Amino acid sequence: RERERERERERERERERTFCKLLNGNCLELLKKIPDSSIDMIATDPPYLISTTNGGGTVNTIKKLNKSLQDLKTVDITQGYDIELFGQEFIRVMKEINIYFWCNKMQIYDYLKFYVGKHKCKFDIICWHKTNALPTYSNKYLSDTEYLLYFRKGKGKCFPQSYEDAKTYYIAPINHKDKKLYRHPTIKPLDITEKIIRNSSQEQHLILDPFMGSGTTGIACKHLNRNFIGMELDENYFNIAKERINNEIHKTSCNN
């Protein structure tokens, strides 16, 4: 019993030693300040490449779609980003390639071409099937699936400990409560974020999210005893993430 209590005390001391560093600015510039081979894992949600033409539907549905697209255009996340240019920096700062990207289907080819074709990575495609996607389908399939691409090189990068953690598909609704609470149009599920971090890193590892958004990756890292660096260009979202993560740190400290 005494040994177990001592181990628990040591785990608590390790949690206190974890750090969280949040940076407001252009991640391509901020990445240049990160040393080579210093990051254990990247988990991020970069800008999607989105067509701004609707796929048909009722008047009300089109209005909802246009409102959703306008929310994305307002924060300038509909034009994608240079996957190869940013990818070179991501690879430089990682110890070995160990990276998760949320994306839509229009970006899958470019990701595979760079990480698999050029850098010979192993890969997995994890899918989030949304049960409450906008019903626009008169000349297109539903946009009801988002993709989480995982690229890795080397051993020991993917070690799920349960059937649930090893799943590559998730069926769940868009979390409108969190979207409203944290005011970010593309917020991702915390439970999936926690699973990929748990599967592909260890306690005390350093996790980077260069497109931090409202801070979901940082919250997951705090729950899982990982160190975290988050970068966000938009000052409004940076402040939301900062407040959200600081509240979580304070809540954890109070509980301990």
JSON list of N, CA and C in Angstrom, two decimals, residues 10-63:
[
{"chain": "A", "resi": 10, "resn": "GLU", "atom": "N", "xyz": [4.17, 10.30, -6.86]},
{"chain": "A", "resi": 10, "resn": "GLU", "atom": "CA", "xyz": [5.11, 10.59, -7.93]},
{"chain": "A", "resi": 10, "resn": "GLU", "atom": "C", "xyz": [4.37, 10.99, -9.20]},
{"chain": "A", "resi": 11, "resn": "ARG", "atom": "N", "xyz": [3.26, 10.31, -9.48]},
{"chain": "A", "resi": 11, "resn": "ARG", "atom": "CA", "xyz": [2.45, 10.68, -10.65]},
{"chain": "A", "resi": 11, "resn": "ARG", "atom": "C", "xyz": [1.91, 12.10, -10.50]},
{"chain": "A", "resi": 12, "resn": "GLU", "atom": "N", "xyz": [1.49, 12.45, -9.29]},
{"chain": "A", "resi": 12, "resn": "GLU", "atom": "CA", "xyz": [1.00, 13.81, -9.06]},
{"chain": "A", "resi": 12, "resn": "GLU", "atom": "C", "xyz": [2.12, 14.83, -9.26]},
{"chain": "A", "resi": 13, "resn": "ARG", "atom": "N", "xyz": [3.32, 14.49, -8.80]},
{"chain": "A", "resi": 13, "resn": "ARG", "atom": "CA", "xyz": [4.45, 15.41, -8.99]},
{"chain": "A", "resi": 13, "resn": "ARG", "atom": "C", "xyz": [4.77, 15.57, -10.47]},
{"chain": "A", "resi": 14, "resn": "GLU", "atom": "N", "xyz": [4.64, 14.49, -11.25]},
{"chain": "A", "resi": 14, "resn": "GLU", "atom": "CA", "xyz": [4.88, 14.56, -12.69]},
{"chain": "A", "resi": 14, "resn": "GLU", "atom": "C", "xyz": [3.84, 15.46, -13.36]},
{"chain": "A", "resi": 15, "resn": "ARG", "atom": "N", "xyz": [2.58, 15.35, -12.92]},
{"chain": "A", "resi": 15, "resn": "ARG", "atom": "CA", "xyz": [1.54, 16.21, -13.49]},
{"chain": "A", "resi": 15, "resn": "ARG", "atom": "C", "xyz": [1.85, 17.68, -13.24]},
{"chain": "A", "resi": 16, "resn": "GLU", "atom": "N", "xyz": [2.35, 17.96, -12.06]},
{"chain": "A", "resi": 16, "resn": "GLU", "atom": "CA", "xyz": [2.70, 19.34, -11.74]},
{"chain": "A", "resi": 16, "resn": "GLU", "atom": "C", "xyz": [3.86, 19.84, -12.58]},
{"chain": "A", "resi": 17, "resn": "ARG", "atom": "N", "xyz": [4.71, 18.91, -13.05]},
{"chain": "A", "resi": 17, "resn": "ARG", "atom": "CA", "xyz": [5.88, 19.32, -13.82]},
{"chain": "A", "resi": 17, "resn": "ARG", "atom": "C", "xyz": [5.57, 19.53, -15.30]},
{"chain": "A", "resi": 18, "resn": "THR", "atom": "N", "xyz": [4.41, 19.07, -15.76]},
{"chain": "A", "resi": 18, "resn": "THR", "atom": "CA", "xyz": [4.06, 19.28, -17.16]},
{"chain": "A", "resi": 18, "resn": "THR", "atom": "C", "xyz": [3.86, 20.77, -17.42]},
{"chain": "A", "resi": 19, "resn": "PHE", "atom": "N", "xyz": [4.14, 21.20, -18.65]},
{"chain": "A", "resi": 19, "resn": "PHE", "atom": "CA", "xyz": [3.99, 22.61, -18.97]},
{"chain": "A", "resi": 19, "resn": "PHE", "atom": "C", "xyz": [3.09, 22.80, -20.17]},
{"chain": "A", "resi": 20, "resn": "CYS", "atom": "N", "xyz": [2.58, 24.01, -20.29]},
{"chain": "A", "resi": 20, "resn": "CYS", "atom": "CA", "xyz": [1.69, 24.37, -21.40]},
{"chain": "A", "resi": 20, "resn": "CYS", "atom": "C", "xyz": [2.12, 25.75, -21.89]},
{"chain": "A", "resi": 21, "resn": "LYS", "atom": "N", "xyz": [2.55, 25.83, -23.14]},
{"chain": "A", "resi": 21, "resn": "LYS", "atom": "CA", "xyz": [3.04, 27.08, -23.71]},
{"chain": "A", "resi": 21, "resn": "LYS", "atom": "C", "xyz": [2.15, 27.46, -24.88]},
{"chain": "A", "resi": 22, "resn": "LEU", "atom": "N", "xyz": [1.53, 28.64, -24.80]},
{"chain": "A", "resi": 22, "resn": "LEU", "atom": "CA", "xyz": [0.60, 29.09, -25.83]},
{"chain": "A", "resi": 22, "resn": "LEU", "atom": "C", "xyz": [1.18, 30.31, -26.54]},
{"chain": "A", "resi": 23, "resn": "LEU", "atom": "N", "xyz": [1.15, 30.28, -27.88]},
{"chain": "A", "resi": 23, "resn": "LEU", "atom": "CA", "xyz": [1.78, 31.32, -28.69]},
{"chain": "A", "resi": 23, "resn": "LEU", "atom": "C", "xyz": [0.79, 31.88, -29.69]},
{"chain": "A", "resi": 24, "resn": "ASN", "atom": "N", "xyz": [0.68, 33.20, -29.74]},
{"chain": "A", "resi": 24, "resn": "ASN", "atom": "CA", "xyz": [-0.21, 33.88, -30.67]},
{"chain": "A", "resi": 24, "resn": "ASN", "atom": "C", "xyz": [0.61, 34.43, -31.84]},
{"chain": "A", "resi": 25, "resn": "GLY", "atom": "N", "xyz": [0.33, 33.92, -33.06]},
{"chain": "A", "resi": 25, "resn": "GLY", "atom": "CA", "xyz": [1.06, 34.40, -34.22]},
{"chain": "A", "resi": 25, "resn": "GLY", "atom": "C", "xyz": [1.00, 33.40, -35.35]},
{"chain": "A", "resi": 26, "resn": "ASN", "atom": "N", "xyz": [1.69, 33.72, -36.43]},
{"chain": "A", "resi": 26, "resn": "ASN", "atom": "CA", "xyz": [1.77, 32.86, -37.60]},
{"chain": "A", "resi": 26, "resn": "ASN", "atom": "C", "xyz": [2.62, 31.64, -37.27]},
{"chain": "A", "resi": 27, "resn": "CYS", "atom": "N", "xyz": [2.03, 30.46, -37.34]},
{"chain": "A", "resi": 27, "resn": "CYS", "atom": "CA", "xyz": [2.75, 29.26, -36.89]},
{"chain": "A", "resi": 27, "resn": "CYS", "atom": "C", "xyz": [3.97, 28.97, -37.76]},
{"chain": "A", "resi": 28, "resn": "LEU", "atom": "N", "xyz": [3.96, 29.37, -39.02]},
{"chain": "A", "resi": 28, "resn": "LEU", "atom": "CA", "xyz": [5.11, 29.12, -39.87]},
{"chain": "A", "resi": 28, "resn": "LEU", "atom": "C", "xyz": [6.33, 29.90, -39.36]},
{"chain": "A", "resi": 29, "resn": "GLU", "atom": "N", "xyz": [6.08, 31.10, -38.83]},
{"chain": "A", "resi": 29, "resn": "GLU", "atom": "CA", "xyz": [7.17, 31.88, -38.24]},
{"chain": "A", "resi": 29, "resn": "GLU", "atom": "C", "xyz": [7.52, 31.37, -36.85]},
{"chain": "A", "resi": 30, "resn": "LEU", "atom": "N", "xyz": [6.51, 31.02, -36.07]},
{"chain": "A", "resi": 30, "resn": "LEU", "atom": "CA", "xyz": [6.75, 30.53, -34.71]},
{"chain": "A", "resi": 30, "resn": "LEU", "atom": "C", "xyz": [7.49, 29.19, -34.73]},
{"chain": "A", "resi": 31, "resn": "LEU", "atom": "N", "xyz": [7.21, 28.37, -35.73]},
{"chain": "A", "resi": 31, "resn": "LEU", "atom": "CA", "xyz": [7.87, 27.06, -35.83]},
{"chain": "A", "resi": 31, "resn": "LEU", "atom": "C", "xyz": [9.39, 27.19, -35.98]},
{"chain": "A", "resi": 32, "resn": "LYS", "atom": "N", "xyz": [9.83, 28.28, -36.59]},
{"chain": "A", "resi": 32, "resn": "LYS", "atom": "CA", "xyz": [11.26, 28.48, -36.80]},
{"chain": "A", "resi": 32, "resn": "LYS", "atom": "C", "xyz": [12.02, 28.61, -35.49]},
{"chain": "A", "resi": 33, "resn": "LYS", "atom": "N", "xyz": [11.30, 28.93, -34.41]},
{"chain": "A", "resi": 33, "resn": "LYS", "atom": "CA", "xyz": [11.92, 29.06, -33.09]},
{"chain": "A", "resi": 33, "resn": "LYS", "atom": "C", "xyz": [11.93, 27.74, -32.32]},
{"chain": "A", "resi": 34, "resn": "ILE", "atom": "N", "xyz": [11.29, 26.71, -32.88]},
{"chain": "A", "resi": 34, "resn": "ILE", "atom": "CA", "xyz": [11.25, 25.39, -32.23]},
{"chain": "A", "resi": 34, "resn": "ILE", "atom": "C", "xyz": [12.49, 24.61, -32.66]},
{"chain": "A", "resi": 35, "resn": "PRO", "atom": "N", "xyz": [13.24, 24.05, -31.71]},
{"chain": "A", "resi": 35, "resn": "PRO", "atom": "CA", "xyz": [14.46, 23.30, -32.08]},
{"chain": "A", "resi": 35, "resn": "PRO", "atom": "C", "xyz": [14.15, 22.07, -32.92]},
{"chain": "A", "resi": 36, "resn": "ASP", "atom": "N", "xyz": [15.12, 21.65, -33.72]},
{"chain": "A", "resi": 36, "resn": "ASP", "atom": "CA", "xyz": [15.01, 20.41, -34.48]},
{"chain": "A", "resi": 36, "resn": "ASP", "atom": "C", "xyz": [14.77, 19.23, -33.54]},
{"chain": "A", "resi": 37, "resn": "SER", "atom": "N", "xyz": [13.95, 18.28, -34.00]},
{"chain": "A", "resi": 37, "resn": "SER", "atom": "CA", "xyz": [13.79, 16.99, -33.30]},
{"chain": "A", "resi": 37, "resn": "SER", "atom": "C", "xyz": [13.44, 17.14, -31.82]},
{"chain": "A", "resi": 38, "resn": "SER", "atom": "N", "xyz": [12.52, 18.05, -31.52]},
{"chain": "A", "resi": 38, "resn": "SER", "atom": "CA", "xyz": [12.15, 18.30, -30.12]},
{"chain": "A", "resi": 38, "resn": "SER", "atom": "C", "xyz": [10.71, 17.93, -29.80]},
{"chain": "A", "resi": 39, "resn": "ILE", "atom": "N", "xyz": [9.89, 17.66, -30.81]},
{"chain": "A", "resi": 39, "resn": "ILE", "atom": "CA", "xyz": [8.47, 17.41, -30.61]},
{"chain": "A", "resi": 39, "resn": "ILE", "atom": "C", "xyz": [8.19, 15.91, -30.77]},
{"chain": "A", "resi": 40, "resn": "ASP", "atom": "N", "xyz": [7.43, 15.35, -29.82]},
{"chain": "A", "resi": 40, "resn": "ASP", "atom": "CA", "xyz": [7.10, 13.92, -29.89]},
{"chain": "A", "resi": 40, "resn": "ASP", "atom": "C", "xyz": [5.93, 13.63, -30.81]},
{"chain": "A", "resi": 41, "resn": "MET", "atom": "N", "xyz": [4.98, 14.56, -30.89]},
{"chain": "A", "resi": 41, "resn": "MET", "atom": "CA", "xyz": [3.77, 14.30, -31.68]},
{"chain": "A", "resi": 41, "resn": "MET", "atom": "C", "xyz": [3.11, 15.62, -32.02]},
{"chain": "A", "resi": 42, "resn": "ILE", "atom": "N", "xyz": [2.51, 15.67, -33.21]},
{"chain": "A", "resi": 42, "resn": "ILE", "atom": "CA", "xyz": [1.68, 16.81, -33.61]},
{"chain": "A", "resi": 42, "resn": "ILE", "atom": "C", "xyz": [0.25, 16.31, -33.83]},
{"chain": "A", "resi": 43, "resn": "ALA", "atom": "N", "xyz": [-0.71, 17.05, -33.27]},
{"chain": "A", "resi": 43, "resn": "ALA", "atom": "CA", "xyz": [-2.13, 16.78, -33.52]},
{"chain": "A", "resi": 43, "resn": "ALA", "atom": "C", "xyz": [-2.77, 18.13, -33.83]},
{"chain": "A", "resi": 44, "resn": "THR", "atom": "N", "xyz": [-3.36, 18.26, -35.02]},
{"chain": "A", "resi": 44, "resn": "THR", "atom": "CA", "xyz": [-3.81, 19.60, -35.42]},
{"chain": "A", "resi": 44, "resn": "THR", "atom": "C", "xyz": [-4.96, 19.56, -36.41]},
{"chain": "A", "resi": 45, "resn": "ASP", "atom": "N", "xyz": [-5.59, 20.70, -36.55]},
{"chain": "A", "resi": 45, "resn": "ASP", "atom": "CA", "xyz": [-6.75, 20.87, -37.42]},
{"chain": "A", "resi": 45, "resn": "ASP", "atom": "C", "xyz": [-6.52, 22.08, -38.33]},
{"chain": "A", "resi": 46, "resn": "PRO", "atom": "N", "xyz": [-5.73, 21.90, -39.40]},
{"chain": "A", "resi": 46, "resn": "PRO", "atom": "CA", "xyz": [-5.39, 23.03, -40.27]},
{"chain": "A", "resi": 46, "resn": "PRO", "atom": "C", "xyz": [-6.60, 23.48, -41.09]},
{"chain": "A", "resi": 47, "resn": "PRO", "atom": "N", "xyz": [-6.49, 24.62, -41.77]},
{"chain": "A", "resi": 47, "resn": "PRO", "atom": "CA", "xyz": [-7.59, 25.10, -42.62]},
{"chain": "A", "resi": 47, "resn": "PRO", "atom": "C", "xyz": [-7.95, 24.07, -43.70]},
{"chain": "A", "resi": 48, "resn": "TYR", "atom": "N", "xyz": [-9.23, 23.88, -43.90]},
{"chain": "A", "resi": 48, "resn": "TYR", "atom": "CA", "xyz": [-9.73, 22.99, -44.94]},
{"chain": "A", "resi": 48, "resn": "TYR", "atom": "C", "xyz": [-9.76, 23.72, -46.28]},
{"chain": "A", "resi": 49, "resn": "LEU", "atom": "N", "xyz": [-9.82, 22.94, -47.35]},
{"chain": "A", "resi": 49, "resn": "LEU", "atom": "CA", "xyz": [-10.05, 23.48, -48.69]},
{"chain": "A", "resi": 49, "resn": "LEU", "atom": "C", "xyz": [-11.52, 23.22, -48.99]},
{"chain": "A", "resi": 50, "resn": "ILE", "atom": "N", "xyz": [-12.31, 24.29, -49.04]},
{"chain": "A", "resi": 50, "resn": "ILE", "atom": "CA", "xyz": [-13.77, 24.16, -49.09]},
{"chain": "A", "resi": 50, "resn": "ILE", "atom": "C", "xyz": [-14.33, 24.90, -50.29]},
{"chain": "A", "resi": 51, "resn": "SER", "atom": "N", "xyz": [-15.18, 24.21, -51.04]},
{"chain": "A", "resi": 51, "resn": "SER", "atom": "CA", "xyz": [-15.92, 24.86, -52.12]},
{"chain": "A", "resi": 51, "resn": "SER", "atom": "C", "xyz": [-17.03, 25.71, -51.51]},
{"chain": "A", "resi": 52, "resn": "THR", "atom": "N", "xyz": [-17.17, 26.94, -51.95]},
{"chain": "A", "resi": 52, "resn": "THR", "atom": "CA", "xyz": [-18.19, 27.81, -51.40]},
{"chain": "A", "resi": 52, "resn": "THR", "atom": "C", "xyz": [-19.50, 27.76, -52.19]},
{"chain": "A", "resi": 53, "resn": "THR", "atom": "N", "xyz": [-19.61, 26.81, -53.12]},
{"chain": "A", "resi": 53, "resn": "THR", "atom": "CA", "xyz": [-20.88, 26.63, -53.83]},
{"chain": "A", "resi": 53, "resn": "THR", "atom": "C", "xyz": [-21.69, 25.60, -53.08]},
{"chain": "A", "resi": 54, "resn": "ASN", "atom": "N", "xyz": [-23.01, 25.85, -52.95]},
{"chain": "A", "resi": 54, "resn": "ASN", "atom": "CA", "xyz": [-23.82, 24.90, -52.19]},
{"chain": "A", "resi": 54, "resn": "ASN", "atom": "C", "xyz": [-24.26, 23.76, -53.08]},
{"chain": "A", "resi": 55, "resn": "GLY", "atom": "N", "xyz": [-24.72, 22.70, -52.43]},
{"chain": "A", "resi": 55, "resn": "GLY", "atom": "CA", "xyz": [-25.10, 21.51, -53.16]},
{"chain": "A", "resi": 55, "resn": "GLY", "atom": "C", "xyz": [-26.58, 21.34, -53.34]},
{"chain": "A", "resi": 56, "resn": "GLY", "atom": "N", "xyz": [-27.33, 22.41, -53.21]},
{"chain": "A", "resi": 56, "resn": "GLY", "atom": "CA", "xyz": [-28.76, 22.30, -53.38]},
{"chain": "A", "resi": 56, "resn": "GLY", "atom": "C", "xyz": [-29.47, 21.96, -52.09]},
{"chain": "A", "resi": 57, "resn": "GLY", "atom": "N", "xyz": [-30.78, 22.05, -52.10]},
{"chain": "A", "resi": 57, "resn": "GLY", "atom": "CA", "xyz": [-31.57, 21.77, -50.91]},
{"chain": "A", "resi": 57, "resn": "GLY", "atom": "C", "xyz": [-32.66, 22.81, -50.77]},
{"chain": "A", "resi": 58, "resn": "THR", "atom": "N", "xyz": [-33.35, 22.79, -49.63]},
{"chain": "A", "resi": 58, "resn": "THR", "atom": "CA", "xyz": [-34.41, 23.74, -49.39]},
{"chain": "A", "resi": 58, "resn": "THR", "atom": "C", "xyz": [-33.83, 25.12, -49.14]},
{"chain": "A", "resi": 59, "resn": "VAL", "atom": "N", "xyz": [-34.68, 26.14, -49.19]},
{"chain": "A", "resi": 59, "resn": "VAL", "atom": "CA", "xyz": [-34.23, 27.51, -48.95]},
{"chain": "A", "resi": 59, "resn": "VAL", "atom": "C", "xyz": [-33.62, 27.63, -47.56]},
{"chain": "A", "resi": 60, "resn": "ASN", "atom": "N", "xyz": [-34.29, 27.06, -46.55]},
{"chain": "A", "resi": 60, "resn": "ASN", "atom": "CA", "xyz": [-33.77, 27.14, -45.19]},
{"chain": "A", "resi": 60, "resn": "ASN", "atom": "C", "xyz": [-32.43, 26.44, -45.05]},
{"chain": "A", "resi": 61, "resn": "THR", "atom": "N", "xyz": [-32.30, 25.29, -45.72]},
{"chain": "A", "resi": 61, "resn": "THR", "atom": "CA", "xyz": [-31.04, 24.56, -45.66]},
{"chain": "A", "resi": 61, "resn": "THR", "atom": "C", "xyz": [-29.92, 25.36, -46.30]},
{"chain": "A", "resi": 62, "resn": "ILE", "atom": "N", "xyz": [-30.20, 25.98, -47.45]},
{"chain": "A", "resi": 62, "resn": "ILE", "atom": "CA", "xyz": [-29.19, 26.79, -48.14]},
{"chain": "A", "resi": 62, "resn": "ILE", "atom": "C", "xyz": [-28.78, 27.97, -47.27]},
{"chain": "A", "resi": 63, "resn": "LYS", "atom": "N", "xyz": [-29.75, 28.58, -46.59]},
{"chain": "A", "resi": 63, "resn": "LYS", "atom": "CA", "xyz": [-29.41, 29.68, -45.68]},
{"chain": "A", "resi": 63, "resn": "LYS", "atom": "C", "xyz": [-28.47, 29.20, -44.58]}
]
